[in-house]
Amino acid sequence: MRLAAGAVTLAVLVRVRGTVRTPPSRAGFVGAAALFAYVAPFSFAYLRIGAAMGALVLFGTVQTTMIVSGVVRGERPGRRTWLGLALAIVGLAALTLPSASRPDLFGIALMIVAGVAWGFYSLLGKTAGDPLEANARSFLWSVPLAILLSAGTVHQASATTRGVVPAIVSGAVTSALGYALWYRALRGLTATRAAVVQLSVPVIAGFGAVVVLGEAPNARLVLCGTAVLGGIALALTERRRTVGH
């Protein structure tokens, strides 16, 4: 439901715009595979591990994947970037670990797979000709994979309004539109900087819970959030350095 809703939303937006700027390519199928390889393990992982542990493992894996890829491609982060990254990771760990439950090794393994896939999907965005079309194809071509997976687990499935509505909203709005915006933003970021920026997501979610859900803020959220955002700012203020290959 999430992937199908995202595919419909993006297809409508491409249709309304009225032009197809980039022809289908092999990269589109790779993007669909990467998107599915992120969504499926991510979903099953959170049935076995808590949100705090999941966020720590997911974002740690994403950062590792993207930074290693950037270094291999010639990026050379300086001291300020490494210091900012370290500060942000420490802040993230301090924010999530106190709430983490006993780890489930299979759940963690699934989340690592999801993190690698999301890192790879993000890296594909740096070369996407058109963010809207690239995500539309990825969502559309990932739906058959999701149907096959659902067919294998249909005996365990159940559908309620409480589950269906958030799945559709998540796919149509936060995933489809959010991923398209993320692909557009990636054009101006190196792989290392893109990896660092994503560490802001758990902090944004934490402060969003305070503003939207009325949760009470605490000192840990404020201090750790400040550390993460400060580390990101520190990393982003360093001038780019690359080495050609």
mmCIF file of N, CA and C in Angstrom, residues 60-187:
data_model
loop_
_atom_site.group_PDB
_atom_site.id
_atom_site.type_symbol
_atom_site.label_atom_id
_atom_site.label_comp_id
_atom_site.label_asym_id
_atom_site.label_seq_id
_atom_site.Cartn_x
_atom_site.Cartn_y
_atom_site.Cartn_z
ATOM 1 N N GLY A 60 23.444 4.707 11.266
ATOM 2 C CA GLY A 60 24.864 4.367 11.294
ATOM 3 C C GLY A 60 25.284 3.644 10.021
ATOM 4 N N THR A 61 24.427 2.730 9.557
ATOM 5 C CA THR A 61 24.724 1.990 8.333
ATOM 6 C C THR A 61 24.665 2.893 7.107
ATOM 7 N N VAL A 62 23.670 3.771 7.064
ATOM 8 C CA VAL A 62 23.547 4.705 5.947
ATOM 9 C C VAL A 62 24.795 5.582 5.842
ATOM 10 N N GLN A 63 25.224 6.129 6.972
ATOM 11 C CA GLN A 63 26.404 7.007 6.949
ATOM 12 C C GLN A 63 27.630 6.254 6.454
ATOM 13 N N THR A 64 27.819 5.043 6.975
ATOM 14 C CA THR A 64 28.979 4.250 6.570
ATOM 15 C C THR A 64 28.952 3.979 5.067
ATOM 16 N N THR A 65 27.805 3.561 4.560
ATOM 17 C CA THR A 65 27.666 3.247 3.132
ATOM 18 C C THR A 65 27.998 4.449 2.261
ATOM 19 N N MET A 66 27.426 5.601 2.590
ATOM 20 C CA MET A 66 27.588 6.780 1.742
ATOM 21 C C MET A 66 28.978 7.392 1.866
ATOM 22 N N ILE A 67 29.527 7.393 3.071
ATOM 23 C CA ILE A 67 30.861 7.977 3.256
ATOM 24 C C ILE A 67 31.922 7.119 2.571
ATOM 25 N N VAL A 68 31.832 5.791 2.735
ATOM 26 C CA VAL A 68 32.786 4.903 2.066
ATOM 27 C C VAL A 68 32.691 5.084 0.565
ATOM 28 N N SER A 69 31.471 5.170 0.034
ATOM 29 C CA SER A 69 31.294 5.378 -1.398
ATOM 30 C C SER A 69 31.915 6.704 -1.830
ATOM 31 N N GLY A 70 31.708 7.747 -1.041
ATOM 32 C CA GLY A 70 32.269 9.047 -1.374
ATOM 33 C C GLY A 70 33.787 9.034 -1.398
ATOM 34 N N VAL A 71 34.383 8.377 -0.418
ATOM 35 C CA VAL A 71 35.848 8.301 -0.356
ATOM 36 C C VAL A 71 36.390 7.532 -1.550
ATOM 37 N N VAL A 72 35.719 6.422 -1.892
ATOM 38 C CA VAL A 72 36.152 5.624 -3.048
ATOM 39 C C VAL A 72 36.078 6.442 -4.333
ATOM 40 N N ARG A 73 35.091 7.322 -4.425
ATOM 41 C CA ARG A 73 34.897 8.141 -5.623
ATOM 42 C C ARG A 73 35.767 9.392 -5.638
ATOM 43 N N GLY A 74 36.559 9.583 -4.595
ATOM 44 C CA GLY A 74 37.498 10.700 -4.618
ATOM 45 C C GLY A 74 37.250 11.802 -3.619
ATOM 46 N N GLU A 75 36.195 11.714 -2.821
ATOM 47 C CA GLU A 75 35.966 12.738 -1.808
ATOM 48 C C GLU A 75 36.978 12.575 -0.682
ATOM 49 N N ARG A 76 37.451 13.692 -0.167
ATOM 50 C CA ARG A 76 38.422 13.665 0.920
ATOM 51 C C ARG A 76 37.956 14.592 2.041
ATOM 52 N N PRO A 77 37.092 14.081 2.932
ATOM 53 C CA PRO A 77 36.612 14.910 4.042
ATOM 54 C C PRO A 77 37.771 15.369 4.914
ATOM 55 N N GLY A 78 37.746 16.628 5.330
ATOM 56 C CA GLY A 78 38.785 17.172 6.186
ATOM 57 C C GLY A 78 38.490 16.952 7.652
ATOM 58 N N ARG A 79 39.339 17.498 8.503
ATOM 59 C CA ARG A 79 39.198 17.290 9.945
ATOM 60 C C ARG A 79 37.877 17.821 10.474
ATOM 61 N N ARG A 80 37.464 18.985 9.974
ATOM 62 C CA ARG A 80 36.223 19.569 10.466
ATOM 63 C C ARG A 80 35.029 18.668 10.158
ATOM 64 N N THR A 81 35.031 18.056 8.980
ATOM 65 C CA THR A 81 33.934 17.157 8.621
ATOM 66 C C THR A 81 33.924 15.926 9.520
ATOM 67 N N TRP A 82 35.106 15.330 9.737
ATOM 68 C CA TRP A 82 35.173 14.146 10.599
ATOM 69 C C TRP A 82 34.783 14.494 12.034
ATOM 70 N N LEU A 83 35.221 15.664 12.507
ATOM 71 C CA LEU A 83 34.867 16.086 13.859
ATOM 72 C C LEU A 83 33.359 16.311 13.980
ATOM 73 N N GLY A 84 32.787 16.979 12.967
ATOM 74 C CA GLY A 84 31.345 17.208 12.975
ATOM 75 C C GLY A 84 30.569 15.908 12.920
ATOM 76 N N LEU A 85 31.033 14.957 12.095
ATOM 77 C CA LEU A 85 30.374 13.664 11.991
ATOM 78 C C LEU A 85 30.443 12.920 13.321
ATOM 79 N N ALA A 86 31.618 12.940 13.961
ATOM 80 C CA ALA A 86 31.771 12.265 15.246
ATOM 81 C C ALA A 86 30.850 12.872 16.296
ATOM 82 N N LEU A 87 30.769 14.207 16.335
ATOM 83 C CA LEU A 87 29.897 14.886 17.297
ATOM 84 C C LEU A 87 28.442 14.524 17.055
ATOM 85 N N ALA A 88 28.041 14.483 15.792
ATOM 86 C CA ALA A 88 26.657 14.155 15.463
ATOM 87 C C ALA A 88 26.322 12.710 15.827
ATOM 88 N N ILE A 89 27.253 11.787 15.582
ATOM 89 C CA ILE A 89 27.011 10.378 15.903
ATOM 90 C C ILE A 89 26.933 10.167 17.406
ATOM 91 N N VAL A 90 27.816 10.833 18.147
ATOM 92 C CA VAL A 90 27.762 10.743 19.611
ATOM 93 C C VAL A 90 26.429 11.271 20.123
ATOM 94 N N GLY A 91 25.991 12.393 19.558
ATOM 95 C CA GLY A 91 24.701 12.945 19.951
ATOM 96 C C GLY A 91 23.562 12.005 19.638
ATOM 97 N N LEU A 92 23.606 11.365 18.459
ATOM 98 C CA LEU A 92 22.570 10.409 18.084
ATOM 99 C C LEU A 92 22.572 9.203 19.015
ATOM 100 N N ALA A 93 23.757 8.692 19.320
ATOM 101 C CA ALA A 93 23.850 7.538 20.219
ATOM 102 C C ALA A 93 23.318 7.882 21.608
ATOM 103 N N ALA A 94 23.673 9.054 22.104
ATOM 104 C CA ALA A 94 23.199 9.474 23.423
ATOM 105 C C ALA A 94 21.692 9.688 23.435
ATOM 106 N N LEU A 95 21.144 10.075 22.288
ATOM 107 C CA LEU A 95 19.701 10.309 22.189
ATOM 108 C C LEU A 95 18.925 8.999 22.142
ATOM 109 N N THR A 96 19.467 7.999 21.459
ATOM 110 C CA THR A 96 18.705 6.774 21.219
ATOM 111 C C THR A 96 19.028 5.615 22.154
ATOM 112 N N LEU A 97 20.287 5.470 22.547
ATOM 113 C CA LEU A 97 20.672 4.284 23.320
ATOM 114 C C LEU A 97 19.946 4.134 24.652
ATOM 115 N N PRO A 98 19.736 5.212 25.435
ATOM 116 C CA PRO A 98 19.021 5.029 26.704
ATOM 117 C C PRO A 98 17.621 4.457 26.539
ATOM 118 N N SER A 99 17.031 4.614 25.350
ATOM 119 C CA SER A 99 15.682 4.099 25.107
ATOM 120 C C SER A 99 15.699 2.755 24.387
ATOM 121 N N ALA A 100 16.888 2.263 24.062
ATOM 122 C CA ALA A 100 16.987 1.034 23.281
ATOM 123 C C ALA A 100 16.700 -0.183 24.147
ATOM 124 N N SER A 101 15.982 -1.128 23.571
ATOM 125 C CA SER A 101 15.697 -2.376 24.251
ATOM 126 C C SER A 101 16.774 -3.397 23.921
ATOM 127 N N ARG A 102 16.646 -4.569 24.509
ATOM 128 C CA ARG A 102 17.628 -5.624 24.260
ATOM 129 C C ARG A 102 17.654 -5.942 22.764
ATOM 130 N N PRO A 103 18.823 -5.928 22.143
ATOM 131 C CA PRO A 103 18.882 -6.086 20.687
ATOM 132 C C PRO A 103 18.524 -7.497 20.233
ATOM 133 N N ASP A 104 17.818 -7.566 19.120
ATOM 134 C CA ASP A 104 17.513 -8.812 18.440
ATOM 135 C C ASP A 104 18.428 -8.883 17.222
ATOM 136 N N LEU A 105 19.292 -9.886 17.171
ATOM 137 C CA LEU A 105 20.322 -9.930 16.149
ATOM 138 C C LEU A 105 19.742 -10.006 14.740
ATOM 139 N N PHE A 106 18.685 -10.772 14.549
ATOM 140 C CA PHE A 106 18.097 -10.861 13.214
ATOM 141 C C PHE A 106 17.445 -9.535 12.826
ATOM 142 N N GLY A 107 16.808 -8.877 13.781
ATOM 143 C CA GLY A 107 16.224 -7.572 13.519
ATOM 144 C C GLY A 107 17.285 -6.551 13.157
ATOM 145 N N ILE A 108 18.407 -6.594 13.855
ATOM 146 C CA ILE A 108 19.508 -5.683 13.553
ATOM 147 C C ILE A 108 20.071 -5.968 12.166
ATOM 148 N N ALA A 109 20.198 -7.249 11.822
ATOM 149 C CA ALA A 109 20.711 -7.621 10.496
ATOM 150 C C ALA A 109 19.795 -7.088 9.394
ATOM 151 N N LEU A 110 18.489 -7.199 9.595
ATOM 152 C CA LEU A 110 17.536 -6.666 8.623
ATOM 153 C C LEU A 110 17.692 -5.155 8.476
ATOM 154 N N MET A 111 17.904 -4.468 9.601
ATOM 155 C CA MET A 111 18.027 -3.015 9.553
ATOM 156 C C MET A 111 19.337 -2.601 8.879
ATOM 157 N N ILE A 112 20.375 -3.394 9.029
ATOM 158 C CA ILE A 112 21.639 -3.109 8.330
ATOM 159 C C ILE A 112 21.436 -3.216 6.820
ATOM 160 N N VAL A 113 20.722 -4.241 6.389
ATOM 161 C CA VAL A 113 20.415 -4.379 4.960
ATOM 162 C C VAL A 113 19.633 -3.163 4.479
ATOM 163 N N ALA A 114 18.648 -2.737 5.275
ATOM 164 C CA ALA A 114 17.846 -1.561 4.913
ATOM 165 C C ALA A 114 18.719 -0.316 4.823
ATOM 166 N N GLY A 115 19.662 -0.181 5.747
ATOM 167 C CA GLY A 115 20.539 0.987 5.745
ATOM 168 C C GLY A 115 21.445 1.036 4.533
ATOM 169 N N VAL A 116 22.003 -0.105 4.164
ATOM 170 C CA VAL A 116 22.852 -0.161 2.968
ATOM 171 C C VAL A 116 22.026 0.189 1.735
ATOM 172 N N ALA A 117 20.805 -0.354 1.658
ATOM 173 C CA ALA A 117 19.947 -0.100 0.502
ATOM 174 C C ALA A 117 19.555 1.367 0.413
ATOM 175 N N TRP A 118 19.236 1.980 1.562
ATOM 176 C CA TRP A 118 18.867 3.400 1.526
ATOM 177 C C TRP A 118 20.077 4.269 1.160
ATOM 178 N N GLY A 119 21.231 3.910 1.660
ATOM 179 C CA GLY A 119 22.430 4.642 1.278
ATOM 180 C C GLY A 119 22.670 4.563 -0.213
ATOM 181 N N PHE A 120 22.479 3.380 -0.781
ATOM 182 C CA PHE A 120 22.663 3.185 -2.221
ATOM 183 C C PHE A 120 21.598 3.940 -3.005
ATOM 184 N N TYR A 121 20.347 3.911 -2.512
ATOM 185 C CA TYR A 121 19.260 4.636 -3.175
ATOM 186 C C TYR A 121 19.546 6.139 -3.174
ATOM 187 N N SER A 122 20.098 6.637 -2.087
ATOM 188 C CA SER A 122 20.454 8.054 -2.010
ATOM 189 C C SER A 122 21.575 8.388 -2.985
ATOM 190 N N LEU A 123 22.549 7.511 -3.091
ATOM 191 C CA LEU A 123 23.653 7.749 -4.020
ATOM 192 C C LEU A 123 23.163 7.770 -5.463
ATOM 193 N N LEU A 124 22.168 6.950 -5.782
ATOM 194 C CA LEU A 124 21.593 6.964 -7.128
ATOM 195 C C LEU A 124 20.957 8.320 -7.430
ATOM 196 N N GLY A 125 20.459 8.973 -6.385
ATOM 197 C CA GLY A 125 19.821 10.261 -6.580
ATOM 198 C C GLY A 125 20.763 11.346 -7.060
ATOM 199 N N LYS A 126 22.051 11.197 -6.800
ATOM 200 C CA LYS A 126 23.016 12.201 -7.218
ATOM 201 C C LYS A 126 23.184 12.224 -8.736
ATOM 202 N N THR A 127 22.826 11.141 -9.395
ATOM 203 C CA THR A 127 22.969 11.074 -10.845
ATOM 204 C C THR A 127 21.618 11.025 -11.565
ATOM 205 N N ALA A 128 20.547 11.185 -10.792
ATOM 206 C CA ALA A 128 19.213 11.134 -11.396
ATOM 207 C C ALA A 128 18.986 12.363 -12.263
ATOM 208 N N GLY A 129 18.538 12.142 -13.493
ATOM 209 C CA GLY A 129 18.294 13.269 -14.390
ATOM 210 C C GLY A 129 17.147 14.143 -13.932
ATOM 211 N N ASP A 130 16.065 13.527 -13.492
ATOM 212 C CA ASP A 130 14.895 14.255 -13.014
ATOM 213 C C ASP A 130 14.406 13.584 -11.730
ATOM 214 N N PRO A 131 14.447 14.280 -10.592
ATOM 215 C CA PRO A 131 14.095 13.661 -9.307
ATOM 216 C C PRO A 131 12.689 13.076 -9.283
ATOM 217 N N LEU A 132 11.730 13.795 -9.849
ATOM 218 C CA LEU A 132 10.337 13.343 -9.823
ATOM 219 C C LEU A 132 10.167 12.061 -10.625
ATOM 220 N N GLU A 133 10.712 12.037 -11.835
ATOM 221 C CA GLU A 133 10.579 10.857 -12.681
ATOM 222 C C GLU A 133 11.368 9.678 -12.127
ATOM 223 N N ALA A 134 12.549 9.938 -11.599
ATOM 224 C CA ALA A 134 13.377 8.857 -11.054
ATOM 225 C C ALA A 134 12.652 8.147 -9.911
ATOM 226 N N ASN A 135 12.057 8.915 -9.025
ATOM 227 C CA ASN A 135 11.328 8.305 -7.914
ATOM 228 C C ASN A 135 10.034 7.661 -8.381
ATOM 229 N N ALA A 136 9.373 8.261 -9.376
ATOM 230 C CA ALA A 136 8.143 7.666 -9.908
ATOM 231 C C ALA A 136 8.419 6.269 -10.458
ATOM 232 N N ARG A 137 9.497 6.131 -11.225
ATOM 233 C CA ARG A 137 9.848 4.823 -11.788
ATOM 234 C C ARG A 137 10.240 3.835 -10.685
ATOM 235 N N SER A 138 10.997 4.313 -9.712
ATOM 236 C CA SER A 138 11.426 3.424 -8.630
ATOM 237 C C SER A 138 10.220 2.903 -7.848
ATOM 238 N N PHE A 139 9.301 3.791 -7.524
ATOM 239 C CA PHE A 139 8.105 3.367 -6.797
ATOM 240 C C PHE A 139 7.255 2.424 -7.652
ATOM 241 N N LEU A 140 7.051 2.787 -8.911
ATOM 242 C CA LEU A 140 6.196 1.982 -9.790
ATOM 243 C C LEU A 140 6.759 0.581 -9.980
ATOM 244 N N TRP A 141 8.054 0.485 -10.241
ATOM 245 C CA TRP A 141 8.652 -0.816 -10.525
ATOM 246 C C TRP A 141 8.918 -1.635 -9.261
ATOM 247 N N SER A 142 8.823 -0.996 -8.104
ATOM 248 C CA SER A 142 8.989 -1.756 -6.863
ATOM 249 C C SER A 142 7.677 -2.390 -6.400
ATOM 250 N N VAL A 143 6.540 -1.918 -6.946
ATOM 251 C CA VAL A 143 5.237 -2.460 -6.538
ATOM 252 C C VAL A 143 5.124 -3.959 -6.830
ATOM 253 N N PRO A 144 5.513 -4.461 -8.019
ATOM 254 C CA PRO A 144 5.432 -5.916 -8.247
ATOM 255 C C PRO A 144 6.249 -6.725 -7.238
ATOM 256 N N LEU A 145 7.398 -6.194 -6.841
ATOM 257 C CA LEU A 145 8.211 -6.889 -5.838
ATOM 258 C C LEU A 145 7.471 -6.953 -4.507
ATOM 259 N N ALA A 146 6.803 -5.848 -4.152
ATOM 260 C CA ALA A 146 6.045 -5.818 -2.908
ATOM 261 C C ALA A 146 4.855 -6.779 -2.960
ATOM 262 N N ILE A 147 4.225 -6.902 -4.132
ATOM 263 C CA ILE A 147 3.102 -7.823 -4.282
ATOM 264 C C ILE A 147 3.567 -9.261 -4.094
ATOM 265 N N LEU A 148 4.714 -9.595 -4.670
ATOM 266 C CA LEU A 148 5.253 -10.947 -4.505
ATOM 267 C C LEU A 148 5.547 -11.243 -3.037
ATOM 268 N N LEU A 149 6.138 -10.272 -2.343
ATOM 269 C CA LEU A 149 6.429 -10.467 -0.922
ATOM 270 C C LEU A 149 5.134 -10.608 -0.126
ATOM 271 N N SER A 150 4.140 -9.792 -0.460
ATOM 272 C CA SER A 150 2.859 -9.848 0.249
ATOM 273 C C SER A 150 2.165 -11.184 0.024
ATOM 274 N N ALA A 151 2.303 -11.733 -1.188
ATOM 275 C CA ALA A 151 1.676 -13.019 -1.491
ATOM 276 C C ALA A 151 2.237 -14.125 -0.596
ATOM 277 N N GLY A 152 3.502 -13.992 -0.244
ATOM 278 C CA GLY A 152 4.126 -15.002 0.602
ATOM 279 C C GLY A 152 3.782 -14.866 2.072
ATOM 280 N N THR A 153 3.216 -13.726 2.452
ATOM 281 C CA THR A 153 2.883 -13.498 3.864
ATOM 282 C C THR A 153 1.402 -13.196 4.056
ATOM 283 N N VAL A 154 0.586 -13.471 3.017
ATOM 284 C CA VAL A 154 -0.823 -13.099 3.067
ATOM 285 C C VAL A 154 -1.568 -13.806 4.196
ATOM 286 N N HIS A 155 -1.126 -15.004 4.567
ATOM 287 C CA HIS A 155 -1.806 -15.743 5.633
ATOM 288 C C HIS A 155 -1.635 -15.076 6.991
ATOM 289 N N GLN A 156 -0.668 -14.160 7.098
ATOM 290 C CA GLN A 156 -0.446 -13.443 8.348
ATOM 291 C C GLN A 156 -0.978 -12.013 8.282
ATOM 292 N N ALA A 157 -1.553 -11.636 7.144
ATOM 293 C CA ALA A 157 -1.924 -10.238 6.936
ATOM 294 C C ALA A 157 -3.293 -9.922 7.515
ATOM 295 N N SER A 158 -3.453 -8.665 7.890
ATOM 296 C CA SER A 158 -4.743 -8.135 8.303
ATOM 297 C C SER A 158 -4.765 -6.658 7.948
ATOM 298 N N ALA A 159 -5.923 -6.127 7.670
ATOM 299 C CA ALA A 159 -6.036 -4.725 7.266
ATOM 300 C C ALA A 159 -7.097 -4.024 8.109
ATOM 301 N N THR A 160 -6.707 -2.917 8.714
ATOM 302 C CA THR A 160 -7.631 -2.095 9.481
ATOM 303 C C THR A 160 -7.458 -0.647 9.038
ATOM 304 N N THR A 161 -8.437 0.164 9.316
ATOM 305 C CA THR A 161 -8.343 1.586 8.967
ATOM 306 C C THR A 161 -7.137 2.218 9.628
ATOM 307 N N ARG A 162 -6.875 1.805 10.856
ATOM 308 C CA ARG A 162 -5.738 2.358 11.601
ATOM 309 C C ARG A 162 -4.410 2.052 10.921
ATOM 310 N N GLY A 163 -4.342 0.971 10.169
ATOM 311 C CA GLY A 163 -3.109 0.628 9.460
ATOM 312 C C GLY A 163 -3.092 1.125 8.027
ATOM 313 N N VAL A 164 -4.241 1.030 7.346
ATOM 314 C CA VAL A 164 -4.306 1.372 5.924
ATOM 315 C C VAL A 164 -4.093 2.866 5.695
ATOM 316 N N VAL A 165 -4.768 3.701 6.472
ATOM 317 C CA VAL A 165 -4.680 5.147 6.257
ATOM 318 C C VAL A 165 -3.252 5.662 6.442
ATOM 319 N N PRO A 166 -2.556 5.334 7.541
ATOM 320 C CA PRO A 166 -1.168 5.787 7.660
ATOM 321 C C PRO A 166 -0.267 5.243 6.553
ATOM 322 N N ALA A 167 -0.523 4.021 6.080
ATOM 323 C CA ALA A 167 0.295 3.452 5.001
ATOM 324 C C ALA A 167 0.130 4.264 3.723
ATOM 325 N N ILE A 168 -1.098 4.638 3.409
ATOM 326 C CA ILE A 168 -1.353 5.419 2.200
ATOM 327 C C ILE A 168 -0.772 6.821 2.316
ATOM 328 N N VAL A 169 -0.962 7.458 3.472
ATOM 329 C CA VAL A 169 -0.412 8.810 3.683
ATOM 330 C C VAL A 169 1.106 8.774 3.638
ATOM 331 N N SER A 170 1.674 7.751 4.272
ATOM 332 C CA SER A 170 3.139 7.613 4.273
ATOM 333 C C SER A 170 3.667 7.470 2.851
ATOM 334 N N GLY A 171 3.001 6.665 2.038
ATOM 335 C CA GLY A 171 3.467 6.458 0.680
ATOM 336 C C GLY A 171 3.235 7.655 -0.217
ATOM 337 N N ALA A 172 2.037 8.238 -0.139
ATOM 338 C CA ALA A 172 1.658 9.302 -1.061
ATOM 339 C C ALA A 172 2.308 10.635 -0.736
ATOM 340 N N VAL A 173 2.537 10.900 0.531
ATOM 341 C CA VAL A 173 3.027 12.221 0.935
ATOM 342 C C VAL A 173 4.471 12.161 1.424
ATOM 343 N N THR A 174 4.675 11.567 2.583
ATOM 344 C CA THR A 174 6.002 11.647 3.198
ATOM 345 C C THR A 174 7.065 10.887 2.428
ATOM 346 N N SER A 175 6.695 9.762 1.809
ATOM 347 C CA SER A 175 7.689 8.997 1.037
ATOM 348 C C SER A 175 7.840 9.547 -0.373
ATOM 349 N N ALA A 176 6.756 9.564 -1.142
ATOM 350 C CA ALA A 176 6.839 9.965 -2.546
ATOM 351 C C ALA A 176 7.381 11.381 -2.707
ATOM 352 N N LEU A 177 6.746 12.340 -2.060
ATOM 353 C CA LEU A 177 7.177 13.731 -2.200
ATOM 354 C C LEU A 177 8.495 13.980 -1.472
ATOM 355 N N GLY A 178 8.649 13.355 -0.309
ATOM 356 C CA GLY A 178 9.885 13.540 0.456
ATOM 357 C C GLY A 178 11.102 13.008 -0.271
ATOM 358 N N TYR A 179 10.982 11.839 -0.892
ATOM 359 C CA TYR A 179 12.110 11.259 -1.603
ATOM 360 C C TYR A 179 12.458 12.072 -2.839
ATOM 361 N N ALA A 180 11.439 12.609 -3.529
ATOM 362 C CA ALA A 180 11.692 13.442 -4.702
ATOM 363 C C ALA A 180 12.451 14.709 -4.308
ATOM 364 N N LEU A 181 12.058 15.310 -3.188
ATOM 365 C CA LEU A 181 12.767 16.495 -2.696
ATOM 366 C C LEU A 181 14.193 16.139 -2.283
ATOM 367 N N TRP A 182 14.352 14.962 -1.683
ATOM 368 C CA TRP A 182 15.684 14.517 -1.259
ATOM 369 C C TRP A 182 16.594 14.335 -2.463
ATOM 370 N N TYR A 183 16.080 13.750 -3.537
ATOM 371 C CA TYR A 183 16.866 13.582 -4.759
ATOM 372 C C TYR A 183 17.288 14.937 -5.321
ATOM 373 N N ARG A 184 16.406 15.913 -5.258
ATOM 374 C CA ARG A 184 16.750 17.246 -5.765
ATOM 375 C C ARG A 184 17.828 17.884 -4.895
ATOM 376 N N ALA A 185 17.721 17.711 -3.578
ATOM 377 C CA ALA A 185 18.704 18.296 -2.668
ATOM 378 C C ALA A 185 20.076 17.663 -2.839
ATOM 379 N N LEU A 186 20.119 16.382 -3.205
ATOM 380 C CA LEU A 186 21.384 15.667 -3.344
ATOM 381 C C LEU A 186 22.293 16.256 -4.410
ATOM 382 N N ARG A 187 21.711 16.974 -5.368
ATOM 383 C CA ARG A 187 22.529 17.537 -6.439
ATOM 384 C C ARG A 187 23.587 18.492 -5.914
#
